[in-house]
Short mmCIF file of C-alpha atoms and ligand atoms in Angstrom, two decimals:
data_model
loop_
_atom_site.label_atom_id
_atom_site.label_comp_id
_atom_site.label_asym_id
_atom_site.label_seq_id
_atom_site.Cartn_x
_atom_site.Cartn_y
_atom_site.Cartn_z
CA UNK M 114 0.00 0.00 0.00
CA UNK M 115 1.58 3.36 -0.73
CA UNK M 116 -1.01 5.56 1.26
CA UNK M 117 0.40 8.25 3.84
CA UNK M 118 -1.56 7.65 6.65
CA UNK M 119 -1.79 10.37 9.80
CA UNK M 120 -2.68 8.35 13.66
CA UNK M 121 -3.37 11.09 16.03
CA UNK M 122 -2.74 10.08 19.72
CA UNK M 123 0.03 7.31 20.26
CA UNK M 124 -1.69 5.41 23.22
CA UNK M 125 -2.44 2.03 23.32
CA UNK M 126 -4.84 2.16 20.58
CA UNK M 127 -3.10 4.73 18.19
CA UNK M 128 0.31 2.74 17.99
CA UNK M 129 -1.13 -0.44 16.64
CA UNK M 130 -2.82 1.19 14.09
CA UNK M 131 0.29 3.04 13.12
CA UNK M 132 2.43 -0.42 13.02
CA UNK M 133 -1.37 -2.34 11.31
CA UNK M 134 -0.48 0.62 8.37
CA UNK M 135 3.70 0.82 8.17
CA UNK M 136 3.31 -3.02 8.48
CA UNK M 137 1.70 -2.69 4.92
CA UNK M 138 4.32 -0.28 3.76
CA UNK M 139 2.45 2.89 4.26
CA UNK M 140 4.37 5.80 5.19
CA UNK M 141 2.91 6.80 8.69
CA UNK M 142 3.07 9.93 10.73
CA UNK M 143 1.84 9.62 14.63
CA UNK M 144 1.05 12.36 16.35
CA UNK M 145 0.53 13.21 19.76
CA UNK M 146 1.52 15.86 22.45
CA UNK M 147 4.32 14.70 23.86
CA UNK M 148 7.59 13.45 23.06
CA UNK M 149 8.08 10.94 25.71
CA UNK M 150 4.97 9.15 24.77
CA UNK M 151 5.79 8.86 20.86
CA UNK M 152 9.23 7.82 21.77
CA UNK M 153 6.89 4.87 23.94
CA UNK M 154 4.78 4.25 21.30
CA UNK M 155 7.75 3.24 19.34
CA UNK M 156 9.15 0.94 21.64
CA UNK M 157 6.08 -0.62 22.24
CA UNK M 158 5.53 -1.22 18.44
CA UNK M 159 9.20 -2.65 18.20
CA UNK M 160 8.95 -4.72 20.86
CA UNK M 161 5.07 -6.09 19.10
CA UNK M 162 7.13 -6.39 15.62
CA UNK M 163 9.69 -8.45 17.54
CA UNK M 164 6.94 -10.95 18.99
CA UNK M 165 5.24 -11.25 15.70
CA UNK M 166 8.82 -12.54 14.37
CA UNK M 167 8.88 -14.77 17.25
CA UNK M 168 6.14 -16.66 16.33
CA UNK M 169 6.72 -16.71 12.53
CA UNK M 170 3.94 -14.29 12.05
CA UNK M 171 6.35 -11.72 10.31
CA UNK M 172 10.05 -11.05 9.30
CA UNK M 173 12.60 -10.35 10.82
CA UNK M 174 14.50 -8.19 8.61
CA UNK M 175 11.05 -6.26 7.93
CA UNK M 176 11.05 -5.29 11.87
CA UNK M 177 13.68 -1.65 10.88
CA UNK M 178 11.78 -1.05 7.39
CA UNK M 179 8.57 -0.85 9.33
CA UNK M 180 9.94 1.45 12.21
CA UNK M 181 11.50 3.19 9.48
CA UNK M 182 8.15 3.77 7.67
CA UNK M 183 6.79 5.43 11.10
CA UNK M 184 7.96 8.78 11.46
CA UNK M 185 6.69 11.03 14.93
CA UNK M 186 6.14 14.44 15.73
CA UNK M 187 4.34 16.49 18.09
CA UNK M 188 2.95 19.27 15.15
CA UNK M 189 -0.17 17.69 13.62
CA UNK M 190 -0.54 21.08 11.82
CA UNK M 191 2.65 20.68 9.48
CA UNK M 192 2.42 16.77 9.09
CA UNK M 193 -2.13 16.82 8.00
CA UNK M 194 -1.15 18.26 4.49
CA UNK M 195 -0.33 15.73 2.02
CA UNK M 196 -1.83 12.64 3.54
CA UNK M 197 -4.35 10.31 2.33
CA UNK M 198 -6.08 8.84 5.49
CA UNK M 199 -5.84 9.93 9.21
CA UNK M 200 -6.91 7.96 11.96
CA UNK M 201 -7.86 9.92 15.45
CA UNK M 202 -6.84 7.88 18.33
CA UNK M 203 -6.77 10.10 21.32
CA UNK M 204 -8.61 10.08 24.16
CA UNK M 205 -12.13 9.26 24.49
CA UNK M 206 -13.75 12.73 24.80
CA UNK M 207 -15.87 14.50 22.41
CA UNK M 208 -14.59 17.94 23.11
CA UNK M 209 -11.13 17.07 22.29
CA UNK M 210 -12.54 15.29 19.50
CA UNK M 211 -13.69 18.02 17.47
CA UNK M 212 -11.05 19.94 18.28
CA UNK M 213 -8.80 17.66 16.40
CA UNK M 214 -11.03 16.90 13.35
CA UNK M 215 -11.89 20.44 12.88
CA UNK M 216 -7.57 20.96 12.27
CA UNK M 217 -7.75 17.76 10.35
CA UNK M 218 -10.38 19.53 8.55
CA UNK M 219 -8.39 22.54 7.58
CA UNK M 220 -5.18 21.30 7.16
CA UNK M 221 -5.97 17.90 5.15
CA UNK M 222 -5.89 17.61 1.54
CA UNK M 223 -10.04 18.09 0.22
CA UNK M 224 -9.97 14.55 -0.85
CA UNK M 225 -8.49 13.01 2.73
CA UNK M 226 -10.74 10.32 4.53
CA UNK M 227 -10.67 11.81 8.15
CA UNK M 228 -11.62 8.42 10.48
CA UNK M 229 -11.91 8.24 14.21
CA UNK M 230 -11.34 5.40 16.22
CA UNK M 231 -13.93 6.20 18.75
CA UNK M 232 -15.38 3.32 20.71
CA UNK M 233 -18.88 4.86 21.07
CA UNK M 234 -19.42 8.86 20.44
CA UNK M 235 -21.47 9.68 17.61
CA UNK M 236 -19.58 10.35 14.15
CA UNK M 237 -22.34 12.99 13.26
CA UNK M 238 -20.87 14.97 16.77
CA UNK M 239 -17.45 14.75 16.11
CA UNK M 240 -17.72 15.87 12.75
CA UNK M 241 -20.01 19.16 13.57
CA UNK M 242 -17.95 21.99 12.58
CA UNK M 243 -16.18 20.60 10.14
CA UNK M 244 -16.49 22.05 6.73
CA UNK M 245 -16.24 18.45 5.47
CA UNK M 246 -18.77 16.22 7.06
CA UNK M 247 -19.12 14.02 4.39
CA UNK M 248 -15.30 12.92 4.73
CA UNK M 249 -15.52 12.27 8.43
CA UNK M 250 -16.08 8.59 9.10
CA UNK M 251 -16.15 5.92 11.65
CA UNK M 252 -13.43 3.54 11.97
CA UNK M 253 -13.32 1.17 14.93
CA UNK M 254 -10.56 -1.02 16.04
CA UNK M 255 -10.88 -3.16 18.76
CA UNK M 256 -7.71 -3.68 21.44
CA UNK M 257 -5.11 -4.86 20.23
CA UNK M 258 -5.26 -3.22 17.26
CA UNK M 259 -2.52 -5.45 15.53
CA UNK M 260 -4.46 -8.79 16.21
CA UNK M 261 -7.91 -8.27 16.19
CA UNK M 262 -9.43 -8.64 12.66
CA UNK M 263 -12.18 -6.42 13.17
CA UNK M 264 -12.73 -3.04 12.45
CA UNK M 265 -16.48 -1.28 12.23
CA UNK M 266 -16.76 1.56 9.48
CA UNK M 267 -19.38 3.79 10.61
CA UNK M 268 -21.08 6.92 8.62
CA UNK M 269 -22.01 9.80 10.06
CA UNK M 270 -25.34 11.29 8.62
CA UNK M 271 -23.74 13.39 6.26
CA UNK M 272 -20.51 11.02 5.37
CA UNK M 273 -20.27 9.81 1.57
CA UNK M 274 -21.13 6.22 0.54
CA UNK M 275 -17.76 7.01 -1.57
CA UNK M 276 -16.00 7.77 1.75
CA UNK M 277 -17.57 4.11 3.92
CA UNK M 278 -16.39 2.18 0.65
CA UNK M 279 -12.72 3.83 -0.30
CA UNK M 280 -12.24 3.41 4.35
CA UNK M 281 -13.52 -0.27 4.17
CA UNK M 282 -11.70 -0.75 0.62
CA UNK M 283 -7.90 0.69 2.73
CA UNK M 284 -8.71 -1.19 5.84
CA UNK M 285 -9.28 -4.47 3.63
CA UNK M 286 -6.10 -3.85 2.23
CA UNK M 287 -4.48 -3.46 5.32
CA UNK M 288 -5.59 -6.69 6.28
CA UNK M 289 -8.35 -6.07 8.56
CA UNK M 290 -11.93 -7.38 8.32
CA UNK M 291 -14.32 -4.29 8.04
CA UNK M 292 -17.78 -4.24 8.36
CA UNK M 293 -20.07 -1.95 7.48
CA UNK M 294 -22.55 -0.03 10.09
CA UNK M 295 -25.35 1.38 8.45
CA UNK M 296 -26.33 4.06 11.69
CA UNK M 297 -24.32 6.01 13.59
CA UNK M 298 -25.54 4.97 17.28
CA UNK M 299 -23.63 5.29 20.35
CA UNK M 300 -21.06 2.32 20.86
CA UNK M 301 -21.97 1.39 16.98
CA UNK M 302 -22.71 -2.45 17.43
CA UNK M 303 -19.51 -4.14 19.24
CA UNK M 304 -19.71 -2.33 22.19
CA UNK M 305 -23.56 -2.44 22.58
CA UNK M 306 -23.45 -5.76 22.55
CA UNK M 307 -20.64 -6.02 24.81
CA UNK M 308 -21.84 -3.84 27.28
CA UNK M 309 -24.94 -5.20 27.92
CA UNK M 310 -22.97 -8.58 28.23
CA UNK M 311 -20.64 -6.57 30.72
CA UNK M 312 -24.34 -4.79 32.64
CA UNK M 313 -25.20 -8.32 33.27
CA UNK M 314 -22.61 -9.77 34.58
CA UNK M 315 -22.05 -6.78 37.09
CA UNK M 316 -25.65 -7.23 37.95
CA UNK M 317 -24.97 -10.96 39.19
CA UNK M 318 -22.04 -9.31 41.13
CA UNK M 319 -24.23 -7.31 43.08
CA UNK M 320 -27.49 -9.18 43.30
CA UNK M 321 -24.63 -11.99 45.20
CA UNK M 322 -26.08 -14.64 42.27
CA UNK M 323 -22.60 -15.59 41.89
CA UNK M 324 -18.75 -14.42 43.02
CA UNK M 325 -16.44 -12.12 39.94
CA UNK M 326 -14.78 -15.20 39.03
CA UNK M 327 -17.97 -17.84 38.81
CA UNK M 328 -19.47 -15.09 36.28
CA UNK M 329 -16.11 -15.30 34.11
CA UNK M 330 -15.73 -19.14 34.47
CA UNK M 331 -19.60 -19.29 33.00
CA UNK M 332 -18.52 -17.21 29.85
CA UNK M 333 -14.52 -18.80 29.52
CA UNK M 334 -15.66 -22.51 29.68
CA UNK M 335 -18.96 -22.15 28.46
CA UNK M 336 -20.70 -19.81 26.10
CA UNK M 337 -17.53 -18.22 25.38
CA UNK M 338 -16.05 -21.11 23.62
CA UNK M 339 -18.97 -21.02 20.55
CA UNK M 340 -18.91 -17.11 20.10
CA UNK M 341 -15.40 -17.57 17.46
CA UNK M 342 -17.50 -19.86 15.46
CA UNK M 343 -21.03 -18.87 16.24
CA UNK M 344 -22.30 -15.30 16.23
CA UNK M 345 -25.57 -14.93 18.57
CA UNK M 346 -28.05 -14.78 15.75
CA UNK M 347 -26.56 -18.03 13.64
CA UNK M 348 -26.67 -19.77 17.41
CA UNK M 349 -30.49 -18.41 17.61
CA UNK M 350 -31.20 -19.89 14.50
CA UNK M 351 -29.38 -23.26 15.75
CA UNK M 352 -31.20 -24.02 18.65
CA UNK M 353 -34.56 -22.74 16.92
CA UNK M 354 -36.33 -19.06 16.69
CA UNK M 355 -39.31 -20.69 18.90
CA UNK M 356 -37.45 -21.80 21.83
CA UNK M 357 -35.68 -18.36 21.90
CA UNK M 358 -39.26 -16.69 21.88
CA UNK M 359 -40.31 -18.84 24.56
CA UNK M 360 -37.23 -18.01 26.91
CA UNK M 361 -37.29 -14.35 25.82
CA UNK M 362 -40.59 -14.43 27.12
CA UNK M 363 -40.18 -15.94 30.17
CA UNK M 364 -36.59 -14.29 31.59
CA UNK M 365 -36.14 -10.58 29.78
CA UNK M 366 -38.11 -9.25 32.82
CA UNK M 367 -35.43 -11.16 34.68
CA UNK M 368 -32.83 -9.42 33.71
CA UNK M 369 -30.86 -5.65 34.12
CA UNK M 370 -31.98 -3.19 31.94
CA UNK M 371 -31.24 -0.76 34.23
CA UNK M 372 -30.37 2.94 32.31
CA UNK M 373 -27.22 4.28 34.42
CA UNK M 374 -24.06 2.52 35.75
CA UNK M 375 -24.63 -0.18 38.66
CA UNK M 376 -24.20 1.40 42.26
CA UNK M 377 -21.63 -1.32 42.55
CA UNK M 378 -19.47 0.09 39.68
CA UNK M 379 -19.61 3.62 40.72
CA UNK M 380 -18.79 2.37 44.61
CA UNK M 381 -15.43 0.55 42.89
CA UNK M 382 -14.83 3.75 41.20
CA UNK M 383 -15.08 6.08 43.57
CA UNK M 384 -13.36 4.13 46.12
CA UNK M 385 -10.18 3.84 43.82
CA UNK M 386 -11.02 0.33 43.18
CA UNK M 387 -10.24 0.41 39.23
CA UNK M 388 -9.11 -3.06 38.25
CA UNK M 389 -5.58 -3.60 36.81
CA UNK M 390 -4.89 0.27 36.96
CA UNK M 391 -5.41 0.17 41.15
CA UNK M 392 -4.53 -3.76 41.70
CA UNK M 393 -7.93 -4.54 42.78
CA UNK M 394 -11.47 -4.11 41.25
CA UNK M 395 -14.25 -7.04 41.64
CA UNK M 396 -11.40 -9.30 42.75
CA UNK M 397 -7.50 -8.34 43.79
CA UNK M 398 -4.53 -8.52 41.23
CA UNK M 399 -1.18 -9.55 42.22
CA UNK M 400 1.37 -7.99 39.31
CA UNK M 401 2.01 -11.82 38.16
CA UNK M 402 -1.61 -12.54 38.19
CA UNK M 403 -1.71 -8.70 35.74
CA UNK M 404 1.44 -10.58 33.94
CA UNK M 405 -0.37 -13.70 33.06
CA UNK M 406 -3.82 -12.22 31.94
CA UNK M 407 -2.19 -10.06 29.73
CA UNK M 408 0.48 -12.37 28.03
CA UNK M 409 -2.44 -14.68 27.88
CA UNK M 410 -4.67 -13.02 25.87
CA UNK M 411 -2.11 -12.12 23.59
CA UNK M 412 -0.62 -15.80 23.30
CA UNK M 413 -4.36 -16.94 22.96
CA UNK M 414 -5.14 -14.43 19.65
CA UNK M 415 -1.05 -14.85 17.88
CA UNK M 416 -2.30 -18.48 18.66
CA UNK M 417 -5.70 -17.78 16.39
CA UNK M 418 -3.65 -15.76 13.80
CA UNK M 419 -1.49 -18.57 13.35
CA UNK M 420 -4.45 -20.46 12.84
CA UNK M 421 -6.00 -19.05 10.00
P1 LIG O 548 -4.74 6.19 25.41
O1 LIG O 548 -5.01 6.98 26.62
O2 LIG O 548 -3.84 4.99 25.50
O3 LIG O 548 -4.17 7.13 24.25
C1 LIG O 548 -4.71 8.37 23.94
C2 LIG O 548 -3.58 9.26 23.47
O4 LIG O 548 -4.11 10.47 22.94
C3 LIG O 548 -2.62 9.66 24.60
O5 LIG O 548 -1.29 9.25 24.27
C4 LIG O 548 -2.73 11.19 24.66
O6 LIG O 548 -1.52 11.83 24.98
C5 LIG O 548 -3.17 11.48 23.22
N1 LIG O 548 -3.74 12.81 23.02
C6 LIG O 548 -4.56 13.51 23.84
N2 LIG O 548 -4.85 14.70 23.28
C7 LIG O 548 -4.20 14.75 22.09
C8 LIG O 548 -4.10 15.74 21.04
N3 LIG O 548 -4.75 16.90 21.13
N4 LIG O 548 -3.34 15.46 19.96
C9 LIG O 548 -2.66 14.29 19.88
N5 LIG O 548 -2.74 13.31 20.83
C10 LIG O 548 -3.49 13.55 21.92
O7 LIG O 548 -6.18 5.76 24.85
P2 LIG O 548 -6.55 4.56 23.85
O8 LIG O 548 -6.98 3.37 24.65
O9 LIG O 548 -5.50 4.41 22.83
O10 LIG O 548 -7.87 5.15 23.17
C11 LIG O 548 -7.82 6.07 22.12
C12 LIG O 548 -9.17 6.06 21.39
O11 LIG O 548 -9.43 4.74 20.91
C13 LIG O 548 -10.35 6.43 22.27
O12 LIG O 548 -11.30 7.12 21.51
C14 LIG O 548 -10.89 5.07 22.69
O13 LIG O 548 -12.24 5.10 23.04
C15 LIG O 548 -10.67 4.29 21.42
N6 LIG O 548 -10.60 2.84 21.58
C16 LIG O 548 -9.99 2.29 22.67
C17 LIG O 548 -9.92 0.90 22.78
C18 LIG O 548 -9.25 0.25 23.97
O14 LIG O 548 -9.47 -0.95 24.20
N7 LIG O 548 -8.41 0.95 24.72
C19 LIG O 548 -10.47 0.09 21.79
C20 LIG O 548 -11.05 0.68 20.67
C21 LIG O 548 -11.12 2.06 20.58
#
């Protein structure tokens, strides 16, 4: 691919897509507002580069031509002329948002798809103020960025159809598996239905149905195991559309549907009690127990990528 691509915001989810992009030989800028975190960003994409060629996913001798292809700076203003595609990455707030895609919006070349990675704010909102709506689209990666397939492309009310099919056209060719949204709703369609997986299982927390790590062991060793091979509608379809009326029918009313955060989240919260950030959350984390989650998950999707 020979598109110059612009990631703004080098975080967590802003470097993979910067290494998903070089990785394809696109010449990448990332931005963001520091030095110290670019110069982070790079290490943690050399040090991702370096696994990958561990595990015979990728070259070795294509790990400095990549890094090579990624080029950083702190002035978004001088590097937005002349690029193709840019990707907004930084953090999740709509203010800072529009801030960005309205200088994207005046500094970009006319023709320049401007994408956000947001996980769940409205395209239509980021894009107000721009004088360029229809350019402003929806990408969203899922964590991490490198090893997850999917990505959804989202339009805003006024983006082009041209613009959804030349974003889902790039990401294809980057290797990702895009699908196409067809309304711009908060948290798009992955992380409605995640959430309301995650409302749920909070729920069980509190109502003391069952401890933090009963809930997980019902979704790792159970349900969990179909979802890479059967979404929820083709496993509706399995065990019959009548059967899932009937237990629709008799357990919806059972369940949370409850419109703001659970008490017992915004206890955890405001009692500092944030998960891997804090070392405790639902349950306590040891750093090796941190260690092993982590390299897990990662072991557990090279292990997929290998696969197929
Ligand atoms: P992060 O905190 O790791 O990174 C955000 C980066 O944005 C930071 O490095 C910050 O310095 C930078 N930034 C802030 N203001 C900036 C500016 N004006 N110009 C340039 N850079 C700026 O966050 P993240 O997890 O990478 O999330 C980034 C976006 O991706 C968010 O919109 C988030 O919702 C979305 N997202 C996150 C995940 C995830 O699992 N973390 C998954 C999918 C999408």
């Amino acid at each position: 691919m020979e598109q110059r691509v612009l990631v703004v915001g080098a975080g967590l989810m802003g470097r993979g897509i910067a290494q998903v992009f070089a990785s394809r030989g696109c010449a990448v800028t990332l931005t963001d507002v520091g030095d110290q975190v670019l110069a982070r960003g790079l290490e943690e994409i050399r040090r991702s580069l370096t696994r990958l060629a561990d595990e015979g996913l990728g070259e070795r001798a294509e790990i400095e031509p990549t890094l090579g292809r990624i080029r950083v700076t702190t002035d978004l203003d001088a590097a937005a002329p002349g690029i193709d595609l840019a990707v907004e990455a930084v953090t999740e707030n709509l203010e800072l948002k529009r801030r960005v895609f309205r200088r994207l919006d005046a500094r970009c070349p006319p023709g320049a798809i401007l994408a956000t990675n947001t996980s769940v704010i409205s395209i239509t909102e980021i894009a107000e103020g721009c004088r360029r709506p229809e350019r402003v689209v929806g990408a969203h990666f899922w964590n991490p960025a490198v090893l997850v397939p999917l990505v959804e492309v989202v339009p805003g009310e006024r983006t082009s159809a041209a613009v959804v099919e030349a974003t889902v056209a790039l990401l294809a060719a980057a290797g990702k598996h895009p699908v196409r949204i067809r309304k711009d709703v908060p948290g798009f369609v992955g992380n409605r239905l995640q959430h309301a997986l995650w409302r749920e299982a909070i729920s069980i927390v509190e109502q003391g149905i069952a401890t933090p790590e009963v809930v997980d062991e019902v979704v790792k060793h159970g349900f969990g195991l179909r979802l890479p091979v059967l979404g929820p509608l083709e496993n509706a379809e399995l065990v019959g559309l009548d059967l899932t009326l009937a237990i629709h029918d008799y357990l919806l009313k059972h369940l949370d549907a409850s419109p703001s955060p659970s008490p017992l989240l915004s206890e955890k919260v405001a009692a500092g009690e944030l998960g891997f950030k804090t070392g405790r959350g639902f349950r306590d984390w040891s750093p090796q127990e941190m260690d092993r989650v982590r390299t897990g998950l990662e072991t557990h999707l090279l292990r997929l990528r290998k696969g197929g």
